[in-house]
mmCIF file of C-alpha atoms in Angstrom:
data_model
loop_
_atom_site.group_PDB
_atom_site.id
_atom_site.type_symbol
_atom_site.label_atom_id
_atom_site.label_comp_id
_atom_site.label_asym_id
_atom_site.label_seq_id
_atom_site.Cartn_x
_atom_site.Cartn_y
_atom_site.Cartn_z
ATOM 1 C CA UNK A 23 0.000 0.000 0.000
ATOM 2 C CA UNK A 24 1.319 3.286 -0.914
ATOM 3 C CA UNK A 25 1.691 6.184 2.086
ATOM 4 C CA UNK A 26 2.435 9.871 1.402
ATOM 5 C CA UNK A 27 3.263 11.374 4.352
ATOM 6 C CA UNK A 28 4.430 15.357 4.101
ATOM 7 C CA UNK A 29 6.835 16.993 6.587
ATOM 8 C CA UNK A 30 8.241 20.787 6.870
ATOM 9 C CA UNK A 31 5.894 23.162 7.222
ATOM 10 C CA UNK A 32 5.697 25.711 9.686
ATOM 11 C CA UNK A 33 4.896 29.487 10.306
ATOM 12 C CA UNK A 34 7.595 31.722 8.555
ATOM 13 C CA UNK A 35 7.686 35.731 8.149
ATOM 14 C CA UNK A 36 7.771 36.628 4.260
ATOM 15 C CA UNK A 37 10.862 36.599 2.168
ATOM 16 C CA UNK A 38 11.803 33.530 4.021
ATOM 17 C CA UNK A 39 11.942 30.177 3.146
ATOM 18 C CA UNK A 40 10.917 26.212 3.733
ATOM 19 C CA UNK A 41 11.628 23.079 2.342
ATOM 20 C CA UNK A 42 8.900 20.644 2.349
ATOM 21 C CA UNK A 43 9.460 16.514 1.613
ATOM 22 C CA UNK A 44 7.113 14.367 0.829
ATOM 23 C CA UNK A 45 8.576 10.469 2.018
ATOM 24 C CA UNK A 46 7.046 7.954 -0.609
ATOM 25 C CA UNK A 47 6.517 4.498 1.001
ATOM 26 C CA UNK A 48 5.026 1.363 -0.857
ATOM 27 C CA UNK A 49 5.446 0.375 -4.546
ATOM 28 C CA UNK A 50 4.057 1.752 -7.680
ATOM 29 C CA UNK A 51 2.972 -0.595 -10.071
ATOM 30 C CA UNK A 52 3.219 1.927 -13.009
ATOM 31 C CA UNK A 53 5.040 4.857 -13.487
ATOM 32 C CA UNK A 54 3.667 7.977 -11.390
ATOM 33 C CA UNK A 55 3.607 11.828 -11.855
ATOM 34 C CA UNK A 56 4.603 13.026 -8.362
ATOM 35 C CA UNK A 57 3.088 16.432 -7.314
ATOM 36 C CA UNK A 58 2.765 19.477 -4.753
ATOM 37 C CA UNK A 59 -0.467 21.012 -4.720
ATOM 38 C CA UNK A 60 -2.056 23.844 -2.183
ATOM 39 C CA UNK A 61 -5.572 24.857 -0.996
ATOM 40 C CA UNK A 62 -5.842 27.712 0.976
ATOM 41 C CA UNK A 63 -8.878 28.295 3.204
ATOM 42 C CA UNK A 64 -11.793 28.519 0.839
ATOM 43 C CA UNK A 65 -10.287 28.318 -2.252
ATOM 44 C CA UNK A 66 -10.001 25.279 -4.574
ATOM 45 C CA UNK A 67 -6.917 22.979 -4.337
ATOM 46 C CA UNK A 68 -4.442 24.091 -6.750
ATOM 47 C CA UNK A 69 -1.379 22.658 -8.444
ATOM 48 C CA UNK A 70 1.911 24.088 -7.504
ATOM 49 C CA UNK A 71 4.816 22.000 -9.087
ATOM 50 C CA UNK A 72 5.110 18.066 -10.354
ATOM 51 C CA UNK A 73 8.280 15.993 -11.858
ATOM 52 C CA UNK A 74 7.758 13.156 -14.035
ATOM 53 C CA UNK A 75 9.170 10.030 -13.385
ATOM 54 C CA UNK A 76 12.846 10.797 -14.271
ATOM 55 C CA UNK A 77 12.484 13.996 -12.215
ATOM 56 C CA UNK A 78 12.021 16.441 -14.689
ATOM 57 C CA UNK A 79 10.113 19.527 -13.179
ATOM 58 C CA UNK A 80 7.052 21.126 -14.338
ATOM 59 C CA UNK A 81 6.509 24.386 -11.775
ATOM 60 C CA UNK A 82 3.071 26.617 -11.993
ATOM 61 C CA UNK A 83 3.232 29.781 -12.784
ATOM 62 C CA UNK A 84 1.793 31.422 -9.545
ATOM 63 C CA UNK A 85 5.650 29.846 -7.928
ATOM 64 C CA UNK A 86 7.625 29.903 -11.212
ATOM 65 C CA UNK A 87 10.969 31.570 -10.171
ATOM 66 C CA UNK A 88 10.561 31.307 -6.020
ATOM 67 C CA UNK A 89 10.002 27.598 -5.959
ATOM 68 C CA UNK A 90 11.481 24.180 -6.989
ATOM 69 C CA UNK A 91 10.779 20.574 -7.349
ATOM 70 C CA UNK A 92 13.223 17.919 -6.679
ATOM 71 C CA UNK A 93 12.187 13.904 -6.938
ATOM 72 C CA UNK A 94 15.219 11.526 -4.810
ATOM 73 C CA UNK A 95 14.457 8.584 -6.003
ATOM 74 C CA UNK A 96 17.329 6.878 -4.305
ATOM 75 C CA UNK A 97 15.691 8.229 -0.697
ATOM 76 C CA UNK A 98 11.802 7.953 -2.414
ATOM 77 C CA UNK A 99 11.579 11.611 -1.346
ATOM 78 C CA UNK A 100 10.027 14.843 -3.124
ATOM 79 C CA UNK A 101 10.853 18.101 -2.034
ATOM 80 C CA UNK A 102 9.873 21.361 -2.812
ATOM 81 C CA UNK A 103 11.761 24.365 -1.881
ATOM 82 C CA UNK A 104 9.769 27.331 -1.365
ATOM 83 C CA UNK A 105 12.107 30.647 -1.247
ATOM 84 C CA UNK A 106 10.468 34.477 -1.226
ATOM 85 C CA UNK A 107 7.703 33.211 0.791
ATOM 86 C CA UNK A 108 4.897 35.253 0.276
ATOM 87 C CA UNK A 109 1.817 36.036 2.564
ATOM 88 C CA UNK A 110 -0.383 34.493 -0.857
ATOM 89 C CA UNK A 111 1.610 31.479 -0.087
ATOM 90 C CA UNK A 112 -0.429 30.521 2.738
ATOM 91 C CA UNK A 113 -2.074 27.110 2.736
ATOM 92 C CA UNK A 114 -2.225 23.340 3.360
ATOM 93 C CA UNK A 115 0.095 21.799 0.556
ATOM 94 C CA UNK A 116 -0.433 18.056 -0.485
ATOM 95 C CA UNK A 117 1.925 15.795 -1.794
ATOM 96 C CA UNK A 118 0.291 13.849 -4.481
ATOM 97 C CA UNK A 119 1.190 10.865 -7.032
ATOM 98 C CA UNK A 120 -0.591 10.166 -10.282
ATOM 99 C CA UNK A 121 -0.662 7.005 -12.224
ATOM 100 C CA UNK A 122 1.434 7.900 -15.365
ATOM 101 C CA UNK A 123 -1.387 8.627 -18.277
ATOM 102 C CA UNK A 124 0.670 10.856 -20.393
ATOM 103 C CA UNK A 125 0.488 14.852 -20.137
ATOM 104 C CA UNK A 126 -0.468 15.266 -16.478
ATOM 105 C CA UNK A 127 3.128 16.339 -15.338
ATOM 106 C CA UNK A 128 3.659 18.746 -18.209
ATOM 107 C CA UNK A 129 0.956 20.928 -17.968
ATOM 108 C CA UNK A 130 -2.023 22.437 -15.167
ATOM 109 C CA UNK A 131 -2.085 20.495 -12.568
ATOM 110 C CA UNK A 132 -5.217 18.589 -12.147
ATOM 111 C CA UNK A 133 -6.912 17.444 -9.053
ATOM 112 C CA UNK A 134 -8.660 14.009 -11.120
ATOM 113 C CA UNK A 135 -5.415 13.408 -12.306
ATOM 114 C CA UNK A 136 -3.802 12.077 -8.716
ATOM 115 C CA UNK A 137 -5.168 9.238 -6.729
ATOM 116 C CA UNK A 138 -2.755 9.280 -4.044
ATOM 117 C CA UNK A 139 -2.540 11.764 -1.097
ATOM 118 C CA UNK A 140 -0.826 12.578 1.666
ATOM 119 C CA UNK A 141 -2.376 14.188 4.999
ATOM 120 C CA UNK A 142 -0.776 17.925 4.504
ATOM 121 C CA UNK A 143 1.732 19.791 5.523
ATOM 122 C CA UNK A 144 0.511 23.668 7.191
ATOM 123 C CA UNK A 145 2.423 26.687 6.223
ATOM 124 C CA UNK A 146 1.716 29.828 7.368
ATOM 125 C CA UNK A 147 3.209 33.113 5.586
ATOM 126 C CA UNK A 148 2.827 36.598 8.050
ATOM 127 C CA UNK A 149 3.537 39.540 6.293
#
């Protein structure tokens, strides 16, 4: 059985930064997208970064140039590095995996397209 289980947020002042991993346990049968996605308090969940299987990144716009994706799969670990923390930036992000079905990892993020979840990781952004 596949677990996601995030770790690394926290409560930060803006311009900072965080690091959040996402620790991959179980097997995949298939090959996966592997995302980060965010859903702030009522507002729909929204894609914030993925990387294919061989790790290549795909990072929304809303993040492009503050954030980045990494996939270790020697330690089965995603990370995403969040620097310039905004206040915006707020939210519960969600590690998520996707059975591989061809363009979900190089394009919007879709919710449908990822059956696997983690619980969340909080971060909080004060201005």
């Amino acid at each position: 059985q596949v677990q996601l289980v995030e770790s690394g947020g926290g409560s930060v002042q803006a311009g900072e930064s965080l690091r959040l991993s996402c620790a991959v346990s179980g097997h995949f049968d298939s090959p996966v997208c592997m995302a980060w996605f965010r859903q702030a308090p009522g507002k729909k969940r929204e894609g914030v970064a993925s990387a294919d299987s061989d790790g290549r990144p795909n990072v929304m716009n809303p993040v492009k140039g503050r954030f980045t994706i990494d996939l270790n799969k020697a330690k089965n670990t995603l990370d995403l590095q969040m620097s310039s923390l905004e206040p915006e930036d707020s939210a519960m992000y969600y590690c998520a995996a996707g059975v591989w079905s061809g363009g979900q990892c190089y394009r919007g993020l879709l919710v449908s397209d990822f059956g696997y979840w983690g619980q969340g990781t909080q971060v909080t952004v004060a201005s």
